Tab-separated table of N, CA and C and ligand atoms in Angstrom:
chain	number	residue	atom	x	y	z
A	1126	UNK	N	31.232	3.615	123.394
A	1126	UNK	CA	30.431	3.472	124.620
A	1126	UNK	C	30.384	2.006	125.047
A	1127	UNK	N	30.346	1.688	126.462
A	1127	UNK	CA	30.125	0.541	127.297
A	1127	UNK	C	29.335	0.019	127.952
A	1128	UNK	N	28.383	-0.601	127.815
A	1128	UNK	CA	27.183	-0.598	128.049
A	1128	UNK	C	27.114	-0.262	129.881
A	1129	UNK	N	27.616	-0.696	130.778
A	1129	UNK	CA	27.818	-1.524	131.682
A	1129	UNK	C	29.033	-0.319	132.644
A	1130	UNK	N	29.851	0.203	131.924
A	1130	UNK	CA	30.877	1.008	132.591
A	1130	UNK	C	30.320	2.398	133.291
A	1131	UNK	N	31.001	2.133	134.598
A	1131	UNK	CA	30.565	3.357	135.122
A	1131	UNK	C	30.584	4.795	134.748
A	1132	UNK	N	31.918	5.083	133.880
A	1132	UNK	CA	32.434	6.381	133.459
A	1132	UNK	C	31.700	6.942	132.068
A	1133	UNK	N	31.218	5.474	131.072
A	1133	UNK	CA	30.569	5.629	130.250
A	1133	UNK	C	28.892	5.938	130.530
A	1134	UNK	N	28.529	5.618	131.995
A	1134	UNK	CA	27.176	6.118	132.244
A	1134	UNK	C	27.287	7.471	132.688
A	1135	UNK	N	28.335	8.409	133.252
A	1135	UNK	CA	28.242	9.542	133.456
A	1135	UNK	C	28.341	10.133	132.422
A	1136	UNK	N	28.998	9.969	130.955
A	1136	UNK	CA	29.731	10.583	129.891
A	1136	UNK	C	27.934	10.945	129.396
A	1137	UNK	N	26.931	9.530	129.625
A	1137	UNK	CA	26.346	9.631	128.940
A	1137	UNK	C	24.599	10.278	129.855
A	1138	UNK	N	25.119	10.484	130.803
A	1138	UNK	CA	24.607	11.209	132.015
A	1138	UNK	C	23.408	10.434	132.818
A	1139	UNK	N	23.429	9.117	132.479
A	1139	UNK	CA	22.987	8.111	133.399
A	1139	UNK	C	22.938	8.286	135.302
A	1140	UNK	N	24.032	8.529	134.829
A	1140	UNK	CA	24.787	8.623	136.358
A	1140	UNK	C	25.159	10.159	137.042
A	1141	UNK	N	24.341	10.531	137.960
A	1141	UNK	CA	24.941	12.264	137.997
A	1141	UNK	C	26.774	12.514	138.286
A	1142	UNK	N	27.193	13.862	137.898
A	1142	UNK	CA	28.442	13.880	138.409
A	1142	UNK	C	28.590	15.762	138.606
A	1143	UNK	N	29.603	15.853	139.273
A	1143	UNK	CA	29.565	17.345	139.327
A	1143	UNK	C	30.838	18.111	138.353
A	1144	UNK	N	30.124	18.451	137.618
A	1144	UNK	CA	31.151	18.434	136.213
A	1144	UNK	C	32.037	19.914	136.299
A	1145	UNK	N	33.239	19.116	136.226
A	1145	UNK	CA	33.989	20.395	135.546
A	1145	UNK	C	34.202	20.785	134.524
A	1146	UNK	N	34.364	20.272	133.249
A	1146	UNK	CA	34.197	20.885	131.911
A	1146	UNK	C	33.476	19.648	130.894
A	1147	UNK	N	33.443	20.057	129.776
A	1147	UNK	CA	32.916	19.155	128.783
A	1147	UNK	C	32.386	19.715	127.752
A	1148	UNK	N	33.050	18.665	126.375
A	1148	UNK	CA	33.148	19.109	125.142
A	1148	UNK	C	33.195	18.108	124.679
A	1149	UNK	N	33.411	18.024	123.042
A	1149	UNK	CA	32.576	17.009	122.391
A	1149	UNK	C	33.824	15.478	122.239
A	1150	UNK	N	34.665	15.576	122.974
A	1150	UNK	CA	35.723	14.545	122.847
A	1150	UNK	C	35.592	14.235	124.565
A	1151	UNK	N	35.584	15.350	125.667
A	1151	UNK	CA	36.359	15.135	127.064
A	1151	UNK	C	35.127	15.252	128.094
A	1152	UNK	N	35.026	14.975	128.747
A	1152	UNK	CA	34.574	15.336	130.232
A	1152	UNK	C	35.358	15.472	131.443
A	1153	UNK	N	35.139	16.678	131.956
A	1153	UNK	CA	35.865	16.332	133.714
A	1153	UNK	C	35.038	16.417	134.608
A	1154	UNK	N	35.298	16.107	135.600
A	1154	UNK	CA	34.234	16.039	137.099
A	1154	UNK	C	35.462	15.490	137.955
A	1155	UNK	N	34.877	16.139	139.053
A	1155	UNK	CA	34.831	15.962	140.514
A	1155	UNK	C	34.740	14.433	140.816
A	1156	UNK	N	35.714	13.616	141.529
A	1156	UNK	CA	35.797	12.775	141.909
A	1156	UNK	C	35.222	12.465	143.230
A	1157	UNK	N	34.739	11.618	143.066
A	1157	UNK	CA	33.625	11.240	144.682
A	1157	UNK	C	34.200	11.034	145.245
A	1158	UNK	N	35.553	11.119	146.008
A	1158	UNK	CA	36.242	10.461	146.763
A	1158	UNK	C	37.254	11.408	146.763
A	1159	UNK	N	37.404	12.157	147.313
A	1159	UNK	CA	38.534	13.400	146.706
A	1159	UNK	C	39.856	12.833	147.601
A	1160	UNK	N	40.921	12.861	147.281
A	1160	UNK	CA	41.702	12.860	148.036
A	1160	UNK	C	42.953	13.844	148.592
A	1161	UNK	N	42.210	14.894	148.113
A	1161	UNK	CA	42.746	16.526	148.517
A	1161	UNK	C	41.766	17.675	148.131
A	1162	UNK	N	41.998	18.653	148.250
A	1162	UNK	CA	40.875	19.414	148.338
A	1162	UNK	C	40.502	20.304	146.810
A	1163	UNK	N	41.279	19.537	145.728
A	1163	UNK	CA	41.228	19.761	144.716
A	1163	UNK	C	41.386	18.366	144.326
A	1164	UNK	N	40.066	17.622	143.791
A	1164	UNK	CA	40.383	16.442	142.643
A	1164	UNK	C	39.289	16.053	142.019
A	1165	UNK	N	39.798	16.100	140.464
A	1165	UNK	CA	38.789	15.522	139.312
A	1165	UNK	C	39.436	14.718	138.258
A	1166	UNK	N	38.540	14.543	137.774
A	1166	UNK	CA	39.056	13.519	136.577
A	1166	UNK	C	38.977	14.356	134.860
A	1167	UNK	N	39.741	13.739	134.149
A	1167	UNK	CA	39.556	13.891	133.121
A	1167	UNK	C	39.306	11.916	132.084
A	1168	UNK	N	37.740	12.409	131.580
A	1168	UNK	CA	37.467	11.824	130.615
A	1168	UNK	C	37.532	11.269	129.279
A	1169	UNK	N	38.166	10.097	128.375
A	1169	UNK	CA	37.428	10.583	126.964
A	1169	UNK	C	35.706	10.237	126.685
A	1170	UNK	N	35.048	11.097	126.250
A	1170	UNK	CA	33.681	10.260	125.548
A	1170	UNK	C	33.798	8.477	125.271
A	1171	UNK	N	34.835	8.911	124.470
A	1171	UNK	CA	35.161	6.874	123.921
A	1171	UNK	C	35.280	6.557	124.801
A	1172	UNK	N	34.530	5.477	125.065
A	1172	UNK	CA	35.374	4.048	125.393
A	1172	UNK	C	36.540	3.737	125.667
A	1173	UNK	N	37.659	4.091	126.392
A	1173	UNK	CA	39.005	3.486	126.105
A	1173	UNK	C	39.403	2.515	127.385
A	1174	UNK	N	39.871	1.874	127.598
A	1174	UNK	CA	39.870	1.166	128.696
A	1174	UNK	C	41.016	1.481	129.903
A	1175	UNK	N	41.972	1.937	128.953
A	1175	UNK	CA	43.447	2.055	129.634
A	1175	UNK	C	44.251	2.825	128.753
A	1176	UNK	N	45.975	3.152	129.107
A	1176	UNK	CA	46.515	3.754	128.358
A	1176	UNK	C	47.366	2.364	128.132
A	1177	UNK	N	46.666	1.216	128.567
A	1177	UNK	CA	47.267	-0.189	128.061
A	1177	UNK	C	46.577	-0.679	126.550
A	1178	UNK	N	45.485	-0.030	126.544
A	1178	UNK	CA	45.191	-0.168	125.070
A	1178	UNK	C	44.685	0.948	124.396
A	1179	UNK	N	45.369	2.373	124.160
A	1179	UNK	CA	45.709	2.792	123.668
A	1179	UNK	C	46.458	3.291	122.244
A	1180	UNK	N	46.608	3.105	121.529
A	1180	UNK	CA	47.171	3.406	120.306
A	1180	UNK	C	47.413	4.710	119.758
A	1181	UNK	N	48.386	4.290	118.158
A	1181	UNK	CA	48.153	6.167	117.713
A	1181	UNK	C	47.099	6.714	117.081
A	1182	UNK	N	45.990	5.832	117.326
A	1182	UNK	CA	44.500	6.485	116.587
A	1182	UNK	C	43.790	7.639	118.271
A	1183	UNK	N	44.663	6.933	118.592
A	1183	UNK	CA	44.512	8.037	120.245
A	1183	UNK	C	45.336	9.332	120.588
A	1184	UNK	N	46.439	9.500	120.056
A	1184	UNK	CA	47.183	10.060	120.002
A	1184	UNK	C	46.787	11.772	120.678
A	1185	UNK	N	46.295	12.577	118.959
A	1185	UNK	CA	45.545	13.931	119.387
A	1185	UNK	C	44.228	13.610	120.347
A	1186	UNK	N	43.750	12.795	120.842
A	1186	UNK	CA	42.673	12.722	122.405
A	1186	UNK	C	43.602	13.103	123.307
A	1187	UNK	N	44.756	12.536	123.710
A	1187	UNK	CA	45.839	12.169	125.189
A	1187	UNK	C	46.357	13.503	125.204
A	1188	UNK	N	46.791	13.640	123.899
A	1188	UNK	CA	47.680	15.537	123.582
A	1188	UNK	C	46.650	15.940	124.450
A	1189	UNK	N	45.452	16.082	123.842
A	1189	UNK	CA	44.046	17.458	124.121
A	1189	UNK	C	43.689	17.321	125.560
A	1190	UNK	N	43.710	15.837	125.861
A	1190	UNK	CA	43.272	15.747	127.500
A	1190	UNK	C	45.075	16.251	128.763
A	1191	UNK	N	45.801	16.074	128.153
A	1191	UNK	CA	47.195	16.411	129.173
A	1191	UNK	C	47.133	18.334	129.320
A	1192	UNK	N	46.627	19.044	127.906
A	1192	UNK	CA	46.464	20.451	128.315
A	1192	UNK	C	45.618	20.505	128.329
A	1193	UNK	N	43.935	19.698	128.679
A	1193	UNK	CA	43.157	20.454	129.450
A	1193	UNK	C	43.335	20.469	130.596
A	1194	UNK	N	43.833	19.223	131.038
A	1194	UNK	CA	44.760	18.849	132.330
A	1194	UNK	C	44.999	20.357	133.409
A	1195	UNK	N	46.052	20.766	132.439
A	1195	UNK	CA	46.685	21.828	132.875
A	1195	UNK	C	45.845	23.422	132.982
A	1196	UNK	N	45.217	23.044	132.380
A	1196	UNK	CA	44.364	24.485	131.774
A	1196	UNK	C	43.196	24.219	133.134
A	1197	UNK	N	42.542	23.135	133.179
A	1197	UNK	CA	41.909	23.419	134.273
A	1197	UNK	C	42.207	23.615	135.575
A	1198	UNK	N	43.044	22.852	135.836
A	1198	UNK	CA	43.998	23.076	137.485
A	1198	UNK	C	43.861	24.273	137.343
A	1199	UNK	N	44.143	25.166	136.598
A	1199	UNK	CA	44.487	26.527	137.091
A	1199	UNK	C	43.243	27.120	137.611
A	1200	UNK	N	42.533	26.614	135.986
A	1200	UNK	CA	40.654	27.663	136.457
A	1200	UNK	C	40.103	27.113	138.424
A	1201	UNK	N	41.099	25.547	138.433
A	1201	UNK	CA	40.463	25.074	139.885
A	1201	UNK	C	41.235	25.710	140.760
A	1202	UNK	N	42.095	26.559	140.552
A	1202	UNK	CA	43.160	26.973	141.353
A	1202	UNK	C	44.555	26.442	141.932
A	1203	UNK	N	44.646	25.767	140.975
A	1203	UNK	CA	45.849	25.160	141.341
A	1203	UNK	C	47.098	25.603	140.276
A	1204	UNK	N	46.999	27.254	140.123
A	1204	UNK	CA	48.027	27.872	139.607
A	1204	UNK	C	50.036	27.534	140.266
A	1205	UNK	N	49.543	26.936	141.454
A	1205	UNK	CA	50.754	27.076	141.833
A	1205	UNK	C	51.366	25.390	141.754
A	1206	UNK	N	50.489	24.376	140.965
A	1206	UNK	CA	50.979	23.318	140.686
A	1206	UNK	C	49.813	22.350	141.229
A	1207	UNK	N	49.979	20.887	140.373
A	1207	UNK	CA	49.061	19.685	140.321
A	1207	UNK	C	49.894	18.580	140.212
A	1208	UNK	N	48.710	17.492	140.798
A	1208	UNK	CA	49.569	16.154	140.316
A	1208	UNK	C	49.033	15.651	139.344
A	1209	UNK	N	49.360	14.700	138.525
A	1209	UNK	CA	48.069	13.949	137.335
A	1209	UNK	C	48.710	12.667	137.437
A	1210	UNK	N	47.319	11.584	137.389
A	1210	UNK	CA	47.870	10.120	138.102
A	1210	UNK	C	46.960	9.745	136.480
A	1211	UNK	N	47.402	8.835	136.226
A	1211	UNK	CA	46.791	7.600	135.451
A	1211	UNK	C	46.978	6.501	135.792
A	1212	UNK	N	46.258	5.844	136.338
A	1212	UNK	CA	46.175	4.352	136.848
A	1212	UNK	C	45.749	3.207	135.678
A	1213	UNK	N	46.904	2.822	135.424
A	1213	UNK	CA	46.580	1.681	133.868
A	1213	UNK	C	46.422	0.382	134.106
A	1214	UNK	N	45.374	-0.296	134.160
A	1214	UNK	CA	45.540	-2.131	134.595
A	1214	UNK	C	45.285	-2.151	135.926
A	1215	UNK	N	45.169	-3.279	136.428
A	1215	UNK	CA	45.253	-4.323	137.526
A	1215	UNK	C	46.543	-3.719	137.732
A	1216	UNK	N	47.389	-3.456	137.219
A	1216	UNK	CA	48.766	-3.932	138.029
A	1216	UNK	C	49.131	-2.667	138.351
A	1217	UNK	N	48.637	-1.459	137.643
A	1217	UNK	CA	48.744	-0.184	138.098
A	1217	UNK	C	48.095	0.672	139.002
A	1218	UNK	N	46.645	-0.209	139.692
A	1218	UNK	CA	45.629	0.157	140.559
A	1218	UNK	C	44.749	0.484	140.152
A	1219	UNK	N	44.157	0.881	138.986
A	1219	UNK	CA	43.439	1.060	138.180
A	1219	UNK	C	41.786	0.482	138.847
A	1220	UNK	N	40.876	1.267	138.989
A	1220	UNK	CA	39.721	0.245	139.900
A	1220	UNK	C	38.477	0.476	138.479
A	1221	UNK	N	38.354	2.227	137.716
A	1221	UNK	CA	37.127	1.988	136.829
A	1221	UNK	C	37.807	2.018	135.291
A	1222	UNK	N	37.903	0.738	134.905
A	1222	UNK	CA	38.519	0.460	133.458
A	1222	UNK	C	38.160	1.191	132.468
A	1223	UNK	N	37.907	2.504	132.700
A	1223	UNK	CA	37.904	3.644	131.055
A	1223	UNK	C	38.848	4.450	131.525
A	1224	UNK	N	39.628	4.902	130.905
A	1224	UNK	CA	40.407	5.803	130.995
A	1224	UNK	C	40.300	7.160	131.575
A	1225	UNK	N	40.932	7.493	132.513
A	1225	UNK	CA	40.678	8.796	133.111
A	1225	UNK	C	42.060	9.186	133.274
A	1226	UNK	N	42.307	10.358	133.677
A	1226	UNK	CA	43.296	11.123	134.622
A	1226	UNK	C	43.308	11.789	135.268
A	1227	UNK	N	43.593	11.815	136.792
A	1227	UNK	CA	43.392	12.504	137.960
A	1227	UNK	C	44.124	13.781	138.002
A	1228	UNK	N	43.344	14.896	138.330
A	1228	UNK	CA	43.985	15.840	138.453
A	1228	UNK	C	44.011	16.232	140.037
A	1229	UNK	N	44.837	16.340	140.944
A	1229	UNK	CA	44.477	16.128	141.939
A	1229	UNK	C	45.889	17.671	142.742
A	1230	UNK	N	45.256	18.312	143.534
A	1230	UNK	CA	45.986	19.562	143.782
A	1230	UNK	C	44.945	20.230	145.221
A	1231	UNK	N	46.275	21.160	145.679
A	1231	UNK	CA	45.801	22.033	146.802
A	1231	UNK	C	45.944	21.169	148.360
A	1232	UNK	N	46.257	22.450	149.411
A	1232	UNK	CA	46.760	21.453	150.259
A	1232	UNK	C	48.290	21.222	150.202
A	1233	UNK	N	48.531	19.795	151.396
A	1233	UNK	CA	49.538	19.320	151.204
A	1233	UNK	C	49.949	18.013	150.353
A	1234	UNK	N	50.759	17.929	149.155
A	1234	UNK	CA	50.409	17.197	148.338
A	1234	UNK	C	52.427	16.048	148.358
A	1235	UNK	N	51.986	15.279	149.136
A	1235	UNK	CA	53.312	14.875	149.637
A	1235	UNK	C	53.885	14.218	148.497
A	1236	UNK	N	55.635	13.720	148.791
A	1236	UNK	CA	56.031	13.169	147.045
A	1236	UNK	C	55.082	12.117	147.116
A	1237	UNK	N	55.142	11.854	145.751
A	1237	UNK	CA	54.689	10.481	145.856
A	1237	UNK	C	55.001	9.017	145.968
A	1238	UNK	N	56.693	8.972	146.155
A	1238	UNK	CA	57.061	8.101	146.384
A	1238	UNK	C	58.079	7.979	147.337
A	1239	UNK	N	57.743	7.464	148.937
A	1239	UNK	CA	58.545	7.418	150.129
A	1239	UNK	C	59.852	7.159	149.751
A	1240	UNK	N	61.047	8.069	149.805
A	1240	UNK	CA	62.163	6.576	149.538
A	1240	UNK	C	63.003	6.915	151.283
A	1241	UNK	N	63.663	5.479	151.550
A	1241	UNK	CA	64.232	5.646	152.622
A	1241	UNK	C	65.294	6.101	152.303
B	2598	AMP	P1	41.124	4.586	139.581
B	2598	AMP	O1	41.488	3.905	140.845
B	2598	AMP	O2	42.274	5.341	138.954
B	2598	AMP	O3	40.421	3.676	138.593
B	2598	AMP	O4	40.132	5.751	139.986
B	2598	AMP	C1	38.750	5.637	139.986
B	2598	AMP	C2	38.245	6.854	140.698
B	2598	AMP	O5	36.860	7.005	140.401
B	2598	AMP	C3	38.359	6.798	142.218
B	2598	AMP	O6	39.182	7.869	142.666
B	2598	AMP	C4	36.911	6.941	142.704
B	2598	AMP	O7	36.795	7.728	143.860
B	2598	AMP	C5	36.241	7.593	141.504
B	2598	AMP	N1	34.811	7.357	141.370
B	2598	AMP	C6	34.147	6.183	141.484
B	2598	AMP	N2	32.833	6.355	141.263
B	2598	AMP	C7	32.659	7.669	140.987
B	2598	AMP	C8	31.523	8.485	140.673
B	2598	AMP	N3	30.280	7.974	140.576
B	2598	AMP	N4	31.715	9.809	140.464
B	2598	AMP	C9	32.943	10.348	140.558
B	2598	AMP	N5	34.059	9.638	140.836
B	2598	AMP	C10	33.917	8.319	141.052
B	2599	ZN	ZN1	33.484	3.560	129.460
């Protein structure tokens, strides 16, 4: 836990959120800011800052959070496919430094990278 971090005040319910699942390692919720008509996050409880500091004491967390990943899109309805973003660092866009991953689906969900 972080004293100070935003994600660590919802984990620890400081902060309201509109939760999609949670168990004794993960949390998901609904992102305040949706940017399609399906998007949440996935949590760890810990502390982690990034998948820039990360390690293999993390390992089975990342496994457990990539298929809840998947497992929930569906319960959210997004049987017919999702995107999942991790934003790592400053240099990756990254804005709340604990680790999350966006699950983000439904709609039109364009590539994600323009090429000419
Ligand atoms: P990132 O840019 O990957 O660090 O994503 C941070 C995400 O957290 C953004 O999509 C924000 O909309 C979202 N966010 C910020 N504050 C909250 C909050 N209180 N509850 C839910 N989502 C939030
Ligand atoms: Zn935190």
């Amino acid at each position: 836990m972080s004293g100070n971090c935003l994600f660590c005040k919802i984990v620890r319910g400081e902060i309201p959120c509109r939760k999609v699942y949670e168990d004794d390692d993960v949390l998901a919720f609904h992102d305040i800011n949706p940017v399609a008509p399906v998007h949440f996050m996935l949590v760890p409880k810990q502390h982690v800052v990034s998948l820039l500091e990360a390690d293999e004491s993390h390992a089975a967390l990342l496994g457990k959070m990539m298929l809840l990943a998947s497992r929930l899109a569906k319960e959210q309805g997004l049987e017919n496919g999702f995107r999942t973003v991790i934003n790592s660092g400053k240099g990756g866009g990254q804005e709340v430094f604990h680790l999350h991953v966006h699950v983000i689906g439904g709609g039109n969900i364009p590539p994600m990278v323009k090429r000419s």
